[in-house]
Coordinates of C-alpha atoms and ligand atoms in Angstrom, one line a residue:
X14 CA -33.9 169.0 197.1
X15 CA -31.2 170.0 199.5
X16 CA -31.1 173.5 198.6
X17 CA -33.9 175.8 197.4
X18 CA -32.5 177.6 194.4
X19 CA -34.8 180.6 193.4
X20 CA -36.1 180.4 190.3
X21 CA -35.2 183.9 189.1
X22 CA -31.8 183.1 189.5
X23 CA -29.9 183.7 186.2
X24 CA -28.6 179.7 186.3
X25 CA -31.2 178.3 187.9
X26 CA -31.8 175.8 186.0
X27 CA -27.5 174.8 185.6
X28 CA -27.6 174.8 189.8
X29 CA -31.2 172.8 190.4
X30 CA -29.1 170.1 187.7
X31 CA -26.1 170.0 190.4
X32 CA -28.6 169.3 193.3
X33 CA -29.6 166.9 191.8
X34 CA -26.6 165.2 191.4
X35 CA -26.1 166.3 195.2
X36 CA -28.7 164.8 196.5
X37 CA -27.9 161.3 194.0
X38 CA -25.0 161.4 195.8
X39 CA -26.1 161.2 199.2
X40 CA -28.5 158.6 198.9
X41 CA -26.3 156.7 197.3
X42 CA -26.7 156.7 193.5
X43 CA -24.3 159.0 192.4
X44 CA -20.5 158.1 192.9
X45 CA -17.7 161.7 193.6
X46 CA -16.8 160.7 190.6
X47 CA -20.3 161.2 189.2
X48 CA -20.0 164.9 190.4
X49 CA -16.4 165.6 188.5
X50 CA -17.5 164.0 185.2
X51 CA -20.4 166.5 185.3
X52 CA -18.2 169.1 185.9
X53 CA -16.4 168.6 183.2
X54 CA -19.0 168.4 180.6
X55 CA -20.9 171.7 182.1
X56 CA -17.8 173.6 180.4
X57 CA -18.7 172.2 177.5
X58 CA -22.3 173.0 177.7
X59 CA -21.1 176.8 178.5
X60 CA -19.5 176.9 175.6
X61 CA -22.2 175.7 173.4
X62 CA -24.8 178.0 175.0
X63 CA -26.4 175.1 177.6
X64 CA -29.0 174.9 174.5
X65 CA -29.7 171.9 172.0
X66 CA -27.9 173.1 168.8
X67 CA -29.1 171.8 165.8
X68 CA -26.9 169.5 165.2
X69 CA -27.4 167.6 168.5
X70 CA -31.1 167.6 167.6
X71 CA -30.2 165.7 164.3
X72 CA -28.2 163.1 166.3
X73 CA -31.3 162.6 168.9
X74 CA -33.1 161.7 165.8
X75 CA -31.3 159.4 163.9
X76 CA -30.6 158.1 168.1
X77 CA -34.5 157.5 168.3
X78 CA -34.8 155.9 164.4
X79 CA -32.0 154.0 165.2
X80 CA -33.8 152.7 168.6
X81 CA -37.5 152.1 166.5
X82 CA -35.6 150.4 164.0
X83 CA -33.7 148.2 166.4
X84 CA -34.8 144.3 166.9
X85 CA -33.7 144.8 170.4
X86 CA -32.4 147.8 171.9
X87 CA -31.6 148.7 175.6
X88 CA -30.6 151.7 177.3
X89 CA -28.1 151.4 179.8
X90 CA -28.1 153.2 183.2
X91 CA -25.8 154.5 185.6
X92 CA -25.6 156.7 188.9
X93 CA -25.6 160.0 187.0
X94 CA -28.3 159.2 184.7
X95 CA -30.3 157.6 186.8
X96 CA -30.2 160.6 189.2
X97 CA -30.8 163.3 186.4
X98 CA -33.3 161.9 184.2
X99 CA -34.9 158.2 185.6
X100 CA -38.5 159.1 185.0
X101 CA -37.5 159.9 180.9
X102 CA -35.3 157.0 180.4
X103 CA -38.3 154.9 181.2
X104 CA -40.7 156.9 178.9
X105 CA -38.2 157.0 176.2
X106 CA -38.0 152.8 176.7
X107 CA -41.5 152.6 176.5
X108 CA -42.0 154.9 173.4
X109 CA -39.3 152.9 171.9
X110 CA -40.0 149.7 173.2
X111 CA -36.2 149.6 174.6
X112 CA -35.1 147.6 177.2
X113 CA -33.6 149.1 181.0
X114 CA -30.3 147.4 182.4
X115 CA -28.3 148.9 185.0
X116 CA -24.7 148.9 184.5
X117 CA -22.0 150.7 186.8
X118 CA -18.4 151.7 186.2
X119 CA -17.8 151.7 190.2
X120 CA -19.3 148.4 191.1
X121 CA -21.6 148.4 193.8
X122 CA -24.4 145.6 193.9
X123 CA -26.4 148.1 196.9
X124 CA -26.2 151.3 194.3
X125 CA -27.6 149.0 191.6
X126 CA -30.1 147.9 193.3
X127 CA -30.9 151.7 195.1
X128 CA -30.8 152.7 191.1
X129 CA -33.4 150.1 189.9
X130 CA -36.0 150.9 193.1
X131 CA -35.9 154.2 191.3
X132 CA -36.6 153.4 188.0
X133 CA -39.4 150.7 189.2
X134 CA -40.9 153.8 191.1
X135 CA -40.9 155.2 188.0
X136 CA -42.7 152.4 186.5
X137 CA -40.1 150.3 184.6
X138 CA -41.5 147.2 185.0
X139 CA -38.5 145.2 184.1
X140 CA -34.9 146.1 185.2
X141 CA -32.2 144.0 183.8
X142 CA -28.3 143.8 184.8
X143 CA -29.2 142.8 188.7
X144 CA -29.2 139.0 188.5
X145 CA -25.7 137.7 188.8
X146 CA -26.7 134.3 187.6
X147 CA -27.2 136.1 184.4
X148 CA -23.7 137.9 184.3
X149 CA -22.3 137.5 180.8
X150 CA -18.7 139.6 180.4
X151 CA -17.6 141.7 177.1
X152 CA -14.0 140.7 176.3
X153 CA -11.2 143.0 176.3
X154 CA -12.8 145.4 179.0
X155 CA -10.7 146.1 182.3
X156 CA -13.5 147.7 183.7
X157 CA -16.7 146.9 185.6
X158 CA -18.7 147.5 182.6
X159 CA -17.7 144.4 181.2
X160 CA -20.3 142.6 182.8
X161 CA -23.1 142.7 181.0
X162 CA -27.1 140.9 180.9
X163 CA -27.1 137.7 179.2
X164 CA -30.6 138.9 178.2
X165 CA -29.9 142.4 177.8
X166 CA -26.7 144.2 176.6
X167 CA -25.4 140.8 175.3
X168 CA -28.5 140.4 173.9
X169 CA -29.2 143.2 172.0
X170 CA -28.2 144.9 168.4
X171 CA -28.3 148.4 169.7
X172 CA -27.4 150.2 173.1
X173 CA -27.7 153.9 174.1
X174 CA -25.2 153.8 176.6
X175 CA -25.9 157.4 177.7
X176 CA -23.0 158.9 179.5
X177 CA -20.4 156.9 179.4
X178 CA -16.7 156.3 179.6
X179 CA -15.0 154.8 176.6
X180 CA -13.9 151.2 176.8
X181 CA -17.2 149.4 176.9
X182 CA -18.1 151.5 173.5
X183 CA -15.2 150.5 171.6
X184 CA -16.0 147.0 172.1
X185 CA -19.4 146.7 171.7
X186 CA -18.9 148.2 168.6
X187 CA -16.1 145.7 167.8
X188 CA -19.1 143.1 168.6
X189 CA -21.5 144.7 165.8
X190 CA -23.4 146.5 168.1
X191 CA -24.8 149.6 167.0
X192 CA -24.0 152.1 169.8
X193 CA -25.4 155.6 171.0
X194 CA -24.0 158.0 173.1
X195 CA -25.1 161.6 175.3
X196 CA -21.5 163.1 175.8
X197 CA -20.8 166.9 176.0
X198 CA -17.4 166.7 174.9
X199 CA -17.2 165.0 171.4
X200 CA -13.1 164.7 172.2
X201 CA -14.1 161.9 174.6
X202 CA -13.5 158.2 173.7
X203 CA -17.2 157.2 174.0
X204 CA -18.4 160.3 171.9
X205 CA -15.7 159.2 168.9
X206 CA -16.4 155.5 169.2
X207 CA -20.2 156.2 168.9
X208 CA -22.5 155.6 165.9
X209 CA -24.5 158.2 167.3
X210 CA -23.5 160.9 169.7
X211 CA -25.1 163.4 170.8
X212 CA -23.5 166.3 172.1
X213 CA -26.1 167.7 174.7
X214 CA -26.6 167.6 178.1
X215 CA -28.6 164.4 178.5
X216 CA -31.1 166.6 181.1
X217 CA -32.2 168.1 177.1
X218 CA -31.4 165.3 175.3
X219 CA -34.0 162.7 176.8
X220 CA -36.9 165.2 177.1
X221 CA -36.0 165.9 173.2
X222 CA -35.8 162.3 172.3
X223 CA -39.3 161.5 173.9
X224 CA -40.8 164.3 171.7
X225 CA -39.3 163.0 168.6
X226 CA -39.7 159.3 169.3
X227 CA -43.5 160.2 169.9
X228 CA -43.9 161.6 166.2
X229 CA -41.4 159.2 164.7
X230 CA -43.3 156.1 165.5
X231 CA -46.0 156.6 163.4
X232 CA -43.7 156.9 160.4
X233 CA -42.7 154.2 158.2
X234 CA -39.5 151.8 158.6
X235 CA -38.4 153.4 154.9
X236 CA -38.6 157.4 156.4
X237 CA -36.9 156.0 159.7
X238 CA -33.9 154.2 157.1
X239 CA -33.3 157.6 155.2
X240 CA -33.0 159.6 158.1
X241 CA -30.3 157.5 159.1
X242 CA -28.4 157.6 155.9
X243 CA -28.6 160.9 155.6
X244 CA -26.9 161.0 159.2
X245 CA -23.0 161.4 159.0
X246 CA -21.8 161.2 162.5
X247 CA -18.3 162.4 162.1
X248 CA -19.8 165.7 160.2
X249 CA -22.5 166.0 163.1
X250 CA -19.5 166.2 165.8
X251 CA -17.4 168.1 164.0
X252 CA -20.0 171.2 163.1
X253 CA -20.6 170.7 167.6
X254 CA -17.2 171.1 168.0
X255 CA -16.3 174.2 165.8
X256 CA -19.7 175.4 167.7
X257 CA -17.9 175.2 171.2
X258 CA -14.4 176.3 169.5
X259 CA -16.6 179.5 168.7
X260 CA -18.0 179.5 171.9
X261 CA -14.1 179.9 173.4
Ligands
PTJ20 O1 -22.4 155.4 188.1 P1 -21.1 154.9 187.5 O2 -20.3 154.0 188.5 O3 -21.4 154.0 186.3 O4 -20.2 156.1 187.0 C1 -20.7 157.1 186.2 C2 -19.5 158.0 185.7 C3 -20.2 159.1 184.9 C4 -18.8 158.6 186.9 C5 -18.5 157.1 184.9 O5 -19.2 156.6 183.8 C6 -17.3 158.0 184.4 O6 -16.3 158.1 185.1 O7 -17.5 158.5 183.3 P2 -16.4 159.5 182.5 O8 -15.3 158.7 182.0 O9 -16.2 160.7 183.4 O10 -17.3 159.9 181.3 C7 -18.5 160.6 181.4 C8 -18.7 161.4 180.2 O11 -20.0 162.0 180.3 C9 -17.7 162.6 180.1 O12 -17.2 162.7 178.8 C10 -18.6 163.9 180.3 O13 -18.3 164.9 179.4 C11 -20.0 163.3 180.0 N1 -21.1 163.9 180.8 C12 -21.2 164.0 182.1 N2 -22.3 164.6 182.5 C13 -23.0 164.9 181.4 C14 -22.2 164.5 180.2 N3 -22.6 164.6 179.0 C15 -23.9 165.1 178.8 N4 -24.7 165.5 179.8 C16 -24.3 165.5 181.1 N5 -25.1 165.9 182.1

């Protein structure tokens, strides 16, 4: 870490989160941009109390029954995330036997490949989205995002794209794709294009989802198929945003 941040300090745990995203940056992981989009959703986590309400807890589970119940699921990475969390994104693809694929909005083939020595270090032992012979492209994106693994993203019937701007959402769920979001501010076009979103800071979320995914997989596909009907999305994100409008 660059800095030392004492551990008494009252936001300790808010400023160790912003080295880390420091210290992403300067090895190269972590675009500027990276460093504004996470201060935009810190406001948001102010306001909700930088805690997991209960409501973003529901959404991490029907998130992880929606990723046991998938036939093939991957979870997509990108500077931020793989700066703040790599290690749980790994044990969350293991616990829920999810694929990895790397995929940037600000192309860069030596941050994707900086971003996947970190998650093998961390033990993934496959890391798609780095073979450009296997480049596949989502229509109707402007973006880098819209290329995507022919054996991955393409692929697959459910994606937890993690943080996430909005075009690539929309169309994947225009392509059937089930789709799962982190995103601290529900107003954003990823969060309302989601089948899932959870609105928590993904340094909680992940941890949380590793917890529930290890109790969930011993239940049965029927318990995991309730859980998810008795999920309403739209209600979830709502009751998070009347939380952060009382938060104001
Ligand atoms: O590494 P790259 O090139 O793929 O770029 C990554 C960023 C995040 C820069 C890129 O995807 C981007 O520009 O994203 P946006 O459009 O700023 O959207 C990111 C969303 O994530 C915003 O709505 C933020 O509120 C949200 N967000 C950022 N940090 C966190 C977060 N939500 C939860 N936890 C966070 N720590």
């Amino acid at each position: 870490m660059i800095h030392e941040i004492p551990p008494t300090h009252p936001r300790a745990k808010s400023l160790i989160v912003r080295e880390k995203l420091v210290e992403g940056f300067r090895k190269g992981i972590v675009v500027p941009q990276g460093l504004i989009a996470h201060g935009r959703a810190e406001t948001f986590d102010y306001l909700l109390g930088e805690r997991t309400t209960r409501y973003a807890y529901d959404a991490e589970k029907a998130a992880v029954c929606l990723l046991l119940l998938s036939n093939k699921s991957i979870i997509s990475i990108n500077g931020n995330t793989a700066a703040l969390c790599a290690r749980d994104l790994v044990i969350l693809s293991n616990h829920t036997k999810s694929g990895i694929e790397v995929n940037l909005f600000h192309e860069s083939t030596a941050r994707s490949n900086a971003i996947a020595k970190i998650l093998r270090k961390e033990d993934a032992t496959e890391v798609l989205g780095l073979n450009t012979k296997l480049k596949s492209v989502i229509n109707g994106i402007s973006s880098n995002r819209k290329y995507v693994d022919k054996n991955g993203i393409m692929k697959s019937d459910t994606i937890f794209v993690a943080l996430e701007d909005g075009d690539r959402t929309e169309s994947l769920v225009k392509m059937g794709k089930k789709v799962i979001s982190v995103d601290l501010n529900p107003l954003s076009r990823t969060a309302m294009a989601s089948d899932v979103t959870i609105v928590d800071n993904i340094v909680r979320a992940i941890p949380n989802m590793i917890k529930i995914s290890e109790q969930l997989v011993k239940r049965d596909k029927s318990y995991l198929l309730q859980q998810i009907k008795n999920f309403d999305n739209k209600e979830n994100m709502h009751k998070s945003l009347l939380l952060i409008r009382r938060g104001i």
